[in-house]
CSV table of C-alpha atoms and ligand atoms in Angstrom, one decimal:
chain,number,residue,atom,x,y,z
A,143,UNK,CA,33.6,-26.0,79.2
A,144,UNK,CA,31.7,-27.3,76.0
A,145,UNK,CA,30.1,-24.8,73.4
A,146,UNK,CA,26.5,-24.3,73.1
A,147,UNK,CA,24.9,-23.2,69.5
A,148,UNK,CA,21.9,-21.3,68.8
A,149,UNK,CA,20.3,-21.4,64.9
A,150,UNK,CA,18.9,-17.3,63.8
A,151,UNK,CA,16.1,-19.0,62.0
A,152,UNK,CA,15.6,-17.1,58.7
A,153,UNK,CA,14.9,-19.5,55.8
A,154,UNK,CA,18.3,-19.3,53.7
A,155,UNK,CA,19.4,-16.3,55.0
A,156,UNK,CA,20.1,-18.7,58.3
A,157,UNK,CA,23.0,-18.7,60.6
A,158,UNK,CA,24.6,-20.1,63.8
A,159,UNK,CA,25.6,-18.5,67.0
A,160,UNK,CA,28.2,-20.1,68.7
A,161,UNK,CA,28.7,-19.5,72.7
A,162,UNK,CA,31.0,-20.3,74.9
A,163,UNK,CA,34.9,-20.0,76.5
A,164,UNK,CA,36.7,-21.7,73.3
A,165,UNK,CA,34.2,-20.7,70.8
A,166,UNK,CA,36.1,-19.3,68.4
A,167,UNK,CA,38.3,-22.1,68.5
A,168,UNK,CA,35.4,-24.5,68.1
A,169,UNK,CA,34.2,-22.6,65.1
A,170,UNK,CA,37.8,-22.5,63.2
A,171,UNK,CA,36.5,-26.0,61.3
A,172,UNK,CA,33.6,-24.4,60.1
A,173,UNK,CA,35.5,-21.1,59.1
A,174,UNK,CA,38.2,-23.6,57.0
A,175,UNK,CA,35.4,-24.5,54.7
A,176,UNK,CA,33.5,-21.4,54.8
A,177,UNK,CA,36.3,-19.3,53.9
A,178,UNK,CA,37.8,-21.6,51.6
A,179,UNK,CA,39.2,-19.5,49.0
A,180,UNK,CA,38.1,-16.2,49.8
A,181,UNK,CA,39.4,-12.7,50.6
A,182,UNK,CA,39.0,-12.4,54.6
A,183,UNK,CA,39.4,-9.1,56.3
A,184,UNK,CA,39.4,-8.7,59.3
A,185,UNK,CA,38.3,-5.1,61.0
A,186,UNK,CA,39.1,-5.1,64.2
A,187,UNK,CA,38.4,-2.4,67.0
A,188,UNK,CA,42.0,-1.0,67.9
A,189,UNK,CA,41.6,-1.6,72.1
A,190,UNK,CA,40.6,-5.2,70.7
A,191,UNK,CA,43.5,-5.7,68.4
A,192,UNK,CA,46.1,-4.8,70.9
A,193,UNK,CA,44.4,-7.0,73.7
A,194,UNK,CA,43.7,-10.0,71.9
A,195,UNK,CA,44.6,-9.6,68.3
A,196,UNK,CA,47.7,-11.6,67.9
A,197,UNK,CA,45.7,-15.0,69.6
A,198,UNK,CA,42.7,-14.2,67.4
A,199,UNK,CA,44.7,-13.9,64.2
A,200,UNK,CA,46.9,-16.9,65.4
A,201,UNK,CA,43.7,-19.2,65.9
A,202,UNK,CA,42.8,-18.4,61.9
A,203,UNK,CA,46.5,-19.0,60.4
A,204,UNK,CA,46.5,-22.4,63.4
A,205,UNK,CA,43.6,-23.3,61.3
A,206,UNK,CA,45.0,-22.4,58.1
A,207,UNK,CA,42.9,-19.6,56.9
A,208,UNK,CA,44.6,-17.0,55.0
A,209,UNK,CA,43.0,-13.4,56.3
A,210,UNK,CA,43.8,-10.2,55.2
A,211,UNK,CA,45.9,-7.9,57.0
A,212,UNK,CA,43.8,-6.4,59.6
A,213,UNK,CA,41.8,-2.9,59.4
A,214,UNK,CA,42.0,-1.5,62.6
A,215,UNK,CA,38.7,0.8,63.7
A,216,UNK,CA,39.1,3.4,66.4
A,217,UNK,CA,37.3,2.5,70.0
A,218,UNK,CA,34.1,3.9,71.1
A,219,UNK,CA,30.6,5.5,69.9
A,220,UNK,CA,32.2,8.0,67.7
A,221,UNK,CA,33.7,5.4,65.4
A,222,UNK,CA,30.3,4.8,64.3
A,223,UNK,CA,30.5,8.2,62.1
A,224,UNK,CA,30.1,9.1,58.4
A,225,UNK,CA,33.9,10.3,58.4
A,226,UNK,CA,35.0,6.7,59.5
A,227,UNK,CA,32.9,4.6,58.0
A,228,UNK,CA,33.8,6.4,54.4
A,229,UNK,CA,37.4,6.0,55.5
A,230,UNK,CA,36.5,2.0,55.8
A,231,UNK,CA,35.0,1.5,52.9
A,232,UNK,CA,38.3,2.9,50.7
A,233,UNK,CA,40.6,0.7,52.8
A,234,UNK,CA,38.6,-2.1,52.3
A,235,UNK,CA,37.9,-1.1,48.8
A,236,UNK,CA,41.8,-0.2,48.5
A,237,UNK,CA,42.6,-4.5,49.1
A,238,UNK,CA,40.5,-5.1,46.2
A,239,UNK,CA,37.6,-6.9,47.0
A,240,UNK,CA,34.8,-9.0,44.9
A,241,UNK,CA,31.7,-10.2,46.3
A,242,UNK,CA,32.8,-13.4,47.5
A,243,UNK,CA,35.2,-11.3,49.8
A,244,UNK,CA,34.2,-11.6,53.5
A,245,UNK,CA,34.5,-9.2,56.4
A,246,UNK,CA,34.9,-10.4,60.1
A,247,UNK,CA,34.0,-7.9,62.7
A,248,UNK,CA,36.0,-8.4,65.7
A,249,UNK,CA,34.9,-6.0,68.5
A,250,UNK,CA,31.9,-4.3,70.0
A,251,UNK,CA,28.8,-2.8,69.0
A,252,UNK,CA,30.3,-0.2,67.5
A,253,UNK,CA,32.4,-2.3,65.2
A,254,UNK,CA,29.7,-5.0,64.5
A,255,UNK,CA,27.4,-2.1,63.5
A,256,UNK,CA,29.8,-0.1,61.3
A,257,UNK,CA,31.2,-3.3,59.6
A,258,UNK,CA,27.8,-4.6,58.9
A,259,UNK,CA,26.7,-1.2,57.5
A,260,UNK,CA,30.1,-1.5,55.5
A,261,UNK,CA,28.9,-5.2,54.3
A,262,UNK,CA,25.6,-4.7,53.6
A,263,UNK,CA,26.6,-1.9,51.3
A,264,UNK,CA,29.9,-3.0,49.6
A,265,UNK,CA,29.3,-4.4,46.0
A,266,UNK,CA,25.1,-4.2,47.4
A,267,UNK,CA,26.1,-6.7,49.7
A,268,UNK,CA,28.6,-8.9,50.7
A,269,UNK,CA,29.2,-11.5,53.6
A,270,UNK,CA,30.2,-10.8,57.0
A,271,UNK,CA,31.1,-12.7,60.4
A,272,UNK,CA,30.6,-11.1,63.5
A,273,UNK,CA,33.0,-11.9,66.2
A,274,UNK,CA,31.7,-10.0,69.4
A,275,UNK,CA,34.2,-8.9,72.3
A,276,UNK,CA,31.7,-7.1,74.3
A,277,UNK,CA,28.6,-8.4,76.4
A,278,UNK,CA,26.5,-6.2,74.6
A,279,UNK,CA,27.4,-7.1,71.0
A,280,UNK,CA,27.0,-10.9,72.0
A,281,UNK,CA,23.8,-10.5,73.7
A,282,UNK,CA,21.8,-8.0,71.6
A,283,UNK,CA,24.1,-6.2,68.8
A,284,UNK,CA,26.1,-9.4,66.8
A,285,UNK,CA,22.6,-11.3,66.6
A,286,UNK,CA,19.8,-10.3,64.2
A,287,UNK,CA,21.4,-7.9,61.1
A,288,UNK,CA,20.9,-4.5,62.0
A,289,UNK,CA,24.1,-2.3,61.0
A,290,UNK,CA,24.2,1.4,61.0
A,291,UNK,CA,25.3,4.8,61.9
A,292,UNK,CA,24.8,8.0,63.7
A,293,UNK,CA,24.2,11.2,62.2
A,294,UNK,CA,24.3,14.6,64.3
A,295,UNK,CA,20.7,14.2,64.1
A,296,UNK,CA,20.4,11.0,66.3
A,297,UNK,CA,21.7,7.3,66.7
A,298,UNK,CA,21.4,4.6,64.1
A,299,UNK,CA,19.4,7.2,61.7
A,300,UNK,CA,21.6,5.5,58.4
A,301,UNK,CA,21.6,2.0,58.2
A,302,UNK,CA,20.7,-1.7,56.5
A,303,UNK,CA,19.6,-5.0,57.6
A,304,UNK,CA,22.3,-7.4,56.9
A,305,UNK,CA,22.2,-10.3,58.4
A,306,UNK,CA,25.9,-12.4,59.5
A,307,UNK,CA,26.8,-15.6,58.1
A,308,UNK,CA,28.1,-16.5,61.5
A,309,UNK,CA,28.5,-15.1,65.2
A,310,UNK,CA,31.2,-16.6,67.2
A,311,UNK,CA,30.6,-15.5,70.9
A,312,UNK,CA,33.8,-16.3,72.8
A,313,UNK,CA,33.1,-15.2,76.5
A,314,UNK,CA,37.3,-15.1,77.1
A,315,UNK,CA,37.2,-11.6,75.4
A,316,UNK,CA,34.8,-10.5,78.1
A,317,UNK,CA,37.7,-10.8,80.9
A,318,UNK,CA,39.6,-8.2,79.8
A,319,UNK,CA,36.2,-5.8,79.5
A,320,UNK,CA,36.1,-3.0,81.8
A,321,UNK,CA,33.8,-3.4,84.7
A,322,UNK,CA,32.1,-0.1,83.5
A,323,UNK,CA,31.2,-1.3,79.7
A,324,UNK,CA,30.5,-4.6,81.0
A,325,UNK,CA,27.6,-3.5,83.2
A,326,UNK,CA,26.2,-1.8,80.5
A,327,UNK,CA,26.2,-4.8,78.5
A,328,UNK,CA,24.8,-6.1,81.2
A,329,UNK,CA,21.9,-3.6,81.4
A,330,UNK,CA,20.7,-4.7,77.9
A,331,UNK,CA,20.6,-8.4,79.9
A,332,UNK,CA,17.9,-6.9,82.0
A,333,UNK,CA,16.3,-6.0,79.3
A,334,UNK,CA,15.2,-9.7,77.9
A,335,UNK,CA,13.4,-10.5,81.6
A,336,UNK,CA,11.5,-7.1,81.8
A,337,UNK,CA,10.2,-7.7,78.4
A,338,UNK,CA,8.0,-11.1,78.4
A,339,UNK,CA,10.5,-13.2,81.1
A,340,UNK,CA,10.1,-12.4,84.3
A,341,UNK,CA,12.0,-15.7,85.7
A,342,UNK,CA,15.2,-14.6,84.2
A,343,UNK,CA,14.5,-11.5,85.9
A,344,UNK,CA,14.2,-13.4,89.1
A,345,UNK,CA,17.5,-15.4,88.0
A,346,UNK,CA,19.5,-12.2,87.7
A,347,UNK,CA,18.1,-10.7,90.9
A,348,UNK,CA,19.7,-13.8,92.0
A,349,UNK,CA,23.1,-14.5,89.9
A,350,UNK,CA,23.7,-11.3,88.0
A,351,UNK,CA,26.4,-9.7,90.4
A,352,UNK,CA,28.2,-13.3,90.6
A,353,UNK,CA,27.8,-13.3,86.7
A,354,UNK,CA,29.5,-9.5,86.7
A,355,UNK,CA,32.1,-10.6,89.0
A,356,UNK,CA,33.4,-13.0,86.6
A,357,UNK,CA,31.6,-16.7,87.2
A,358,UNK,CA,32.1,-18.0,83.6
A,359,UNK,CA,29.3,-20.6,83.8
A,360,UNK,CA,26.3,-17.6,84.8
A,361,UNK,CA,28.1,-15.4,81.9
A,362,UNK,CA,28.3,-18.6,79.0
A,363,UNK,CA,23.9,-19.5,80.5
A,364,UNK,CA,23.2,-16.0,80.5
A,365,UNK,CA,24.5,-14.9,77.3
A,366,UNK,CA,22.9,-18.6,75.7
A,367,UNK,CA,19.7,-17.6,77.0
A,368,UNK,CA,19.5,-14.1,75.6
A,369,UNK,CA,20.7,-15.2,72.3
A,370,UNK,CA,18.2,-17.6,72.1
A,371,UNK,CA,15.9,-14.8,73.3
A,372,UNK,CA,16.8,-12.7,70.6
A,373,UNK,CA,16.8,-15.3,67.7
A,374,UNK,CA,13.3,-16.3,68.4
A,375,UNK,CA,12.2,-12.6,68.2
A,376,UNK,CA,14.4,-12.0,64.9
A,377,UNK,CA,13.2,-14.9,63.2
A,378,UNK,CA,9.3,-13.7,63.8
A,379,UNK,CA,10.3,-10.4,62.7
A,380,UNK,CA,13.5,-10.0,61.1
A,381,UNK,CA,12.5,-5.7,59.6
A,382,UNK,CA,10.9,-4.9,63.0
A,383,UNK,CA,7.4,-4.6,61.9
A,384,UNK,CA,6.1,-6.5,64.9
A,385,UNK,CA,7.1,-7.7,67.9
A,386,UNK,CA,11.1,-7.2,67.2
A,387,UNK,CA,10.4,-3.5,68.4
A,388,UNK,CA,9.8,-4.7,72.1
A,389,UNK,CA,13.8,-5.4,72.2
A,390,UNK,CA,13.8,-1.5,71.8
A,391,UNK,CA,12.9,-1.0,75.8
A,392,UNK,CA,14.5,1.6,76.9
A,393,UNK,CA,16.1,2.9,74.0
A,394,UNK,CA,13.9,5.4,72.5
A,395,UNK,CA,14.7,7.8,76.1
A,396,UNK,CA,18.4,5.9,75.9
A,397,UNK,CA,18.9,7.4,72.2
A,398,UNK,CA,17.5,11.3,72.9
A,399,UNK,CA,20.1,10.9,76.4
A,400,UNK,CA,23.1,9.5,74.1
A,401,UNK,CA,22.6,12.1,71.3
A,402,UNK,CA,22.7,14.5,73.5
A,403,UNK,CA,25.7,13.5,75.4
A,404,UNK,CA,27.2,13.5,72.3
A,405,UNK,CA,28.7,10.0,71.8
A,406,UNK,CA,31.9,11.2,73.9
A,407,UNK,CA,31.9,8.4,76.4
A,408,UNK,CA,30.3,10.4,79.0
A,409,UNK,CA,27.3,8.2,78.5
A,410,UNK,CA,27.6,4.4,77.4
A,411,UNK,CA,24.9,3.1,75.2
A,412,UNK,CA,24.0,0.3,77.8
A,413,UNK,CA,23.9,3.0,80.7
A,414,UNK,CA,22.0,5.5,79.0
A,415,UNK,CA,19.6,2.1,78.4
A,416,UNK,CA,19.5,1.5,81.8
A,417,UNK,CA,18.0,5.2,82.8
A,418,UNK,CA,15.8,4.8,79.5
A,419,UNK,CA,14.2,1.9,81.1
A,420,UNK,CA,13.6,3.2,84.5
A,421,UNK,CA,12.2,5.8,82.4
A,422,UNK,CA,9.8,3.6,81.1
A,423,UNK,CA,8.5,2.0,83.8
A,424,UNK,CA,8.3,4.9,85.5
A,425,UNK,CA,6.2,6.3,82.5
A,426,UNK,CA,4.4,3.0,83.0
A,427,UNK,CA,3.5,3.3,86.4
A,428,UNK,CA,1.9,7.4,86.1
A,429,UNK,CA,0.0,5.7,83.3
A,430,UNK,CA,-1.6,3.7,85.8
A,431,UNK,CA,-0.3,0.7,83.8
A,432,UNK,CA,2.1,-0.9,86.0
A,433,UNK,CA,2.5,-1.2,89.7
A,434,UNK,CA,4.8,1.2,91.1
A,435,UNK,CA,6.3,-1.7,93.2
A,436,UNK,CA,7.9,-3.5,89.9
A,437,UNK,CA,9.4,0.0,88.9
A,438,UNK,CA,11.2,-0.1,92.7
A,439,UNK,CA,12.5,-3.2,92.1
A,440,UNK,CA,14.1,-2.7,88.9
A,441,UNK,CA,15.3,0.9,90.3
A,442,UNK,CA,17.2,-1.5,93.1
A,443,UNK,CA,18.7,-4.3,90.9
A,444,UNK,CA,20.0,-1.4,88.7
A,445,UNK,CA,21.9,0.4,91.8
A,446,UNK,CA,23.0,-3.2,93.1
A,447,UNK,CA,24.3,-3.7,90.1
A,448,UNK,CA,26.1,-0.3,89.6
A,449,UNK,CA,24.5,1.1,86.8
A,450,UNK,CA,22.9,4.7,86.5
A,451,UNK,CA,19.4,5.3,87.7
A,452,UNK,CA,18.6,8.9,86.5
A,453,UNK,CA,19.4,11.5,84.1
A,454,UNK,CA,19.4,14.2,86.7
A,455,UNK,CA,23.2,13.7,87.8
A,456,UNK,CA,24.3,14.5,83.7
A,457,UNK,CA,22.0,17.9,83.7
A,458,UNK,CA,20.0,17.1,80.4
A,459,UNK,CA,17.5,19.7,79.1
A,460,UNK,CA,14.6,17.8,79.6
A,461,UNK,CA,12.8,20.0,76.4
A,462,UNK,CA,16.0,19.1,73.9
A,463,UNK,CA,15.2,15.3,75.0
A,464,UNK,CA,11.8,15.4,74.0
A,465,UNK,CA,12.7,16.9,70.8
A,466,UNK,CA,15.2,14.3,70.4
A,467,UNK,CA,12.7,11.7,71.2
A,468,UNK,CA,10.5,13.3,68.3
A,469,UNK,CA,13.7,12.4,65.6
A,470,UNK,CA,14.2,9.2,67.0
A,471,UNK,CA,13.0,6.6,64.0
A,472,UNK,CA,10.3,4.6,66.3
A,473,UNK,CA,8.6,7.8,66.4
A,474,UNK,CA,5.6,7.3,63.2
A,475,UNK,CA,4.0,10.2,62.1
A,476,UNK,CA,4.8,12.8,65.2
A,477,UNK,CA,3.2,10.4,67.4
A,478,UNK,CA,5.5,8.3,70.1
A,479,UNK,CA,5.8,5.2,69.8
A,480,UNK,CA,7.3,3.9,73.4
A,481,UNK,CA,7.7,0.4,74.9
A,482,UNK,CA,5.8,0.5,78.2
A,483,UNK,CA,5.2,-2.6,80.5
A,484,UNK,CA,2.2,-3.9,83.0
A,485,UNK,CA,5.1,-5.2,84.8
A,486,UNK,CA,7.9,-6.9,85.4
A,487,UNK,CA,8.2,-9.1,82.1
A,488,UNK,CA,4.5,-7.6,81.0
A,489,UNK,CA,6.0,-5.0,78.0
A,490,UNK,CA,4.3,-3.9,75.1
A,491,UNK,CA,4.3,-1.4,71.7
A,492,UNK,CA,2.2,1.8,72.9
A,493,UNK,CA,1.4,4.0,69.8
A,494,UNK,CA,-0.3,6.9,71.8
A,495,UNK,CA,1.6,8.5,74.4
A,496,UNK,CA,1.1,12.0,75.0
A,497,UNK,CA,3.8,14.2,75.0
A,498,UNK,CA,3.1,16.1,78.1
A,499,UNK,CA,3.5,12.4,80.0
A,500,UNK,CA,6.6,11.4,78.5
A,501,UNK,CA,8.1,15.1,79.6
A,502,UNK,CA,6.9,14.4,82.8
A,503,UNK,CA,9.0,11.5,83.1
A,504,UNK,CA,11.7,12.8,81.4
A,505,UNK,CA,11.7,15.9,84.1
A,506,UNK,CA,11.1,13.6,86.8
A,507,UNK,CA,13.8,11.5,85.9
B,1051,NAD,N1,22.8,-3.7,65.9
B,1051,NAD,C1,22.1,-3.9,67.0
B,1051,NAD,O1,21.1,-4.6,67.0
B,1051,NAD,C2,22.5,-3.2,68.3
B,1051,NAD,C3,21.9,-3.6,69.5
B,1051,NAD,C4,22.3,-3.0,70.7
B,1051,NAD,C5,23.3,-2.0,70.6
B,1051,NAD,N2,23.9,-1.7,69.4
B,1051,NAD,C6,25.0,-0.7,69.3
B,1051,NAD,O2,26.1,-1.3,70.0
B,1051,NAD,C7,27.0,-0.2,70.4
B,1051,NAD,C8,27.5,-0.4,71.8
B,1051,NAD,O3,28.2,-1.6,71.8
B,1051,NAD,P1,29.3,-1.9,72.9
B,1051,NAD,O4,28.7,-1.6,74.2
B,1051,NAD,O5,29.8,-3.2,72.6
B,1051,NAD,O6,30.3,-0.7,72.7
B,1051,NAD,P2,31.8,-0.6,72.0
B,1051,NAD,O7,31.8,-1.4,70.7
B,1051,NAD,O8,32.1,0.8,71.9
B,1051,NAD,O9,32.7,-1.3,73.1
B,1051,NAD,C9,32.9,-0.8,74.3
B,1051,NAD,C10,34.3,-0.5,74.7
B,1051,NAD,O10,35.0,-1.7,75.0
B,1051,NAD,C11,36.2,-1.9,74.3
B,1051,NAD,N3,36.3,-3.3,74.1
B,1051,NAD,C12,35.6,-4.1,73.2
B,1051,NAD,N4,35.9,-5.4,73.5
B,1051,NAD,C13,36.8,-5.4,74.5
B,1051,NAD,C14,37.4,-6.5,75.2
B,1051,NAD,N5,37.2,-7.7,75.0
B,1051,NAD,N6,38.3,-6.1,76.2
B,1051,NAD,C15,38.5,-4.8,76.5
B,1051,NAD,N7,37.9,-3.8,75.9
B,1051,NAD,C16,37.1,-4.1,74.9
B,1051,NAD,C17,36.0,-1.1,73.0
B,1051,NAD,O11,37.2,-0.6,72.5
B,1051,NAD,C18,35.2,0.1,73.6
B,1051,NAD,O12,36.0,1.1,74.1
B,1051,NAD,C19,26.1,1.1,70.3
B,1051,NAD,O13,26.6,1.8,69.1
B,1051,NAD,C20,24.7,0.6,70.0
B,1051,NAD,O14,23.9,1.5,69.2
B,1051,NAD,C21,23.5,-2.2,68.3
B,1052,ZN,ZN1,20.7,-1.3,72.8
């Protein structure tokens, strides 16, 4: 199977996005001359690096680039911490870097965003690869340059835009994914048809439990397609003034449920996402905006699919979610700002939701 390539359009600030089984072979060539005399580390997520880092690290020194020894990052949300992102920054500082050095996340979300964060702060600034093993982080997280990290007070409060130099998306990581984070990858996936394409929400209806299963070709067409997705949206609005906050469907009920699960694994990002969306529509429909029919529909693709539904199940405080809502940073002024849809494919930025709605929903749900 041939790679296929997708250009983040930002003026010089530009990059490609490679995708594909053999991608990060195909992008070694461009790595040799990238990295040409550079300090390389890589930081790599510890479940990663006992999977897959010997071949990943063997594909660099095939190719002849010198890295670093690894950093290794521990797995999961709580990685994404003050405490280890500090202790990152002295080990990488600890090699002795200058600012041509360049990091290479290998791993999830988790270790895209705190390498990023580590990146775009090191020496103000340095360059970074993103090598994403999850389907989240080479869907949504690896594309577009936004790094951060969580504070008790909510997820992604401390952070940068930093944009990659490159993204390699190599689908052969995703084999070794456990069904349970590779759903909620998958759940962000959803998220690109309910916002303005409806037709890929049709194609998933369609392909998306083949594509879980394993088919290679859905996963490499599926993954292109949101990348693509994303791009466009980044490159119209790379600081999220505009349109670039539709991608955040889902997420402002998906942060208030994660913060207050706590970031133990109870609740993944892309699963709290997936009740965060229902949640949405659902707020969408007692708005009168949105037929009640579309909200069914994406209720049932989420339970054919195996991903959460409601909140009820994990016992949240429906008051403490609200309140979490308020400290989430889409909310301007005291006023929510929430992503509600007319449909299926039909979202858009709503400025002036009332609270006593949104608890509604949240009590409902
Ligand atoms: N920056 C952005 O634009 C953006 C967008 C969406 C989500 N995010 C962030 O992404 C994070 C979630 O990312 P995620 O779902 O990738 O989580 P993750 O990085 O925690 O990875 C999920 C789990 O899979 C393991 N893993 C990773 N690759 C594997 C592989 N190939 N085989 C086996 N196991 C593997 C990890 O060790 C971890 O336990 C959240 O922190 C979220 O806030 C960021
Ligand atoms: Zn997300």
């Amino acid at each position: 199977m041939s790679c296929s390539t997708v250009t983040v359009g930002l003026g010089t600030q530009s990059y490609q996005v490679t995708i594909g089984a053999g991608a990060l072979q195909a992008d070694i060539p461009w790595m040799t001359s990238a990295l040409a005399g550079r300090r390389c580390i890589p930081i790599i997520d510890e479940t990663v690096f006992a999977l897959h880092g010997e071949t990943v690290l063997r594909r660099f020194s095939d190719g002849g680039i010198l890295l670093d020894r690894p950093v290794l990052v521990p797995s999961g949300e709580r990685a994404k911490d003050f405490a280890e992102f500090g202790r990152l920054l002295d080990q990488v500082l600890s090699r002795g870097i200058d600012r041509r050095t360049v990091l290479i996340a290998i791993g999830g979300g988790v270790t895209g965003d705190l390498v990023g964060f580590a990146a775009a702060t090191l020496l103000r600034g340095i360059d970074f690869i993103q090598i994403p093993t999850t389907l989240l982080a080479q869907i949504d997280s690896s594309v577009g340059g936004k790094t951060g990290i969580n504070t008790a007070f909510g997820k992604n409060l401390v952070g940068a835009f930093h944009q990659p130099i490159r993204v390699c998306c190599d689908i052969g990581f995703l084999d070794t994914l456990s069904p349970r984070d590779l759903r909620a990858g998958y759940a962000e996936m959803v998220k690109y048809g309910l916002i303005d394409d409806p037709d890929f929400f049709d194609w998933l209806e369609k392909n998306g439990p083949a594509l879980l299963a394993g088919n290679a070709d859905l996963r490499a067409d599926a993954i292109h397609h949101c990348v693509a997705a994303k791009a466009r949206v980044v490159a119209a609005d790379e600081k999220e003034t505009g349109p670039r906050a539709l991608l955040n469907l889902g997420h402002t009920f998906g942060h208030a449920l994660e913060a207050e699960a706590g970031y133990t694994g109870t609740l993944l990002h892309g699963e709290a996402v997936a009740i965060g969306t229902i949640m949405a529509f659902d707020l969408s429909v007692r708005l009168g905006l949105c037929p009640a029919a579309d909200a069914v529909r994406i209720r049932q693709h989420f339970l054919a699919t195996d991903l959460p539904v409601d909140a009820k199940s994990f016992g949240f405080d429906p008051a403490r979610l609200l309140a979490h809502m308020g400290k989430d940073k889409k909310a301007v002024g005291g006023t929510l700002v929430l992503i509600l849809a007319r449909g299926i494919g039909g979202c858009f930025i709503a400025r002036d939701v009332a609270a006593d709605d949104v608890l509604a929903v949240v009590q409902a749900g």
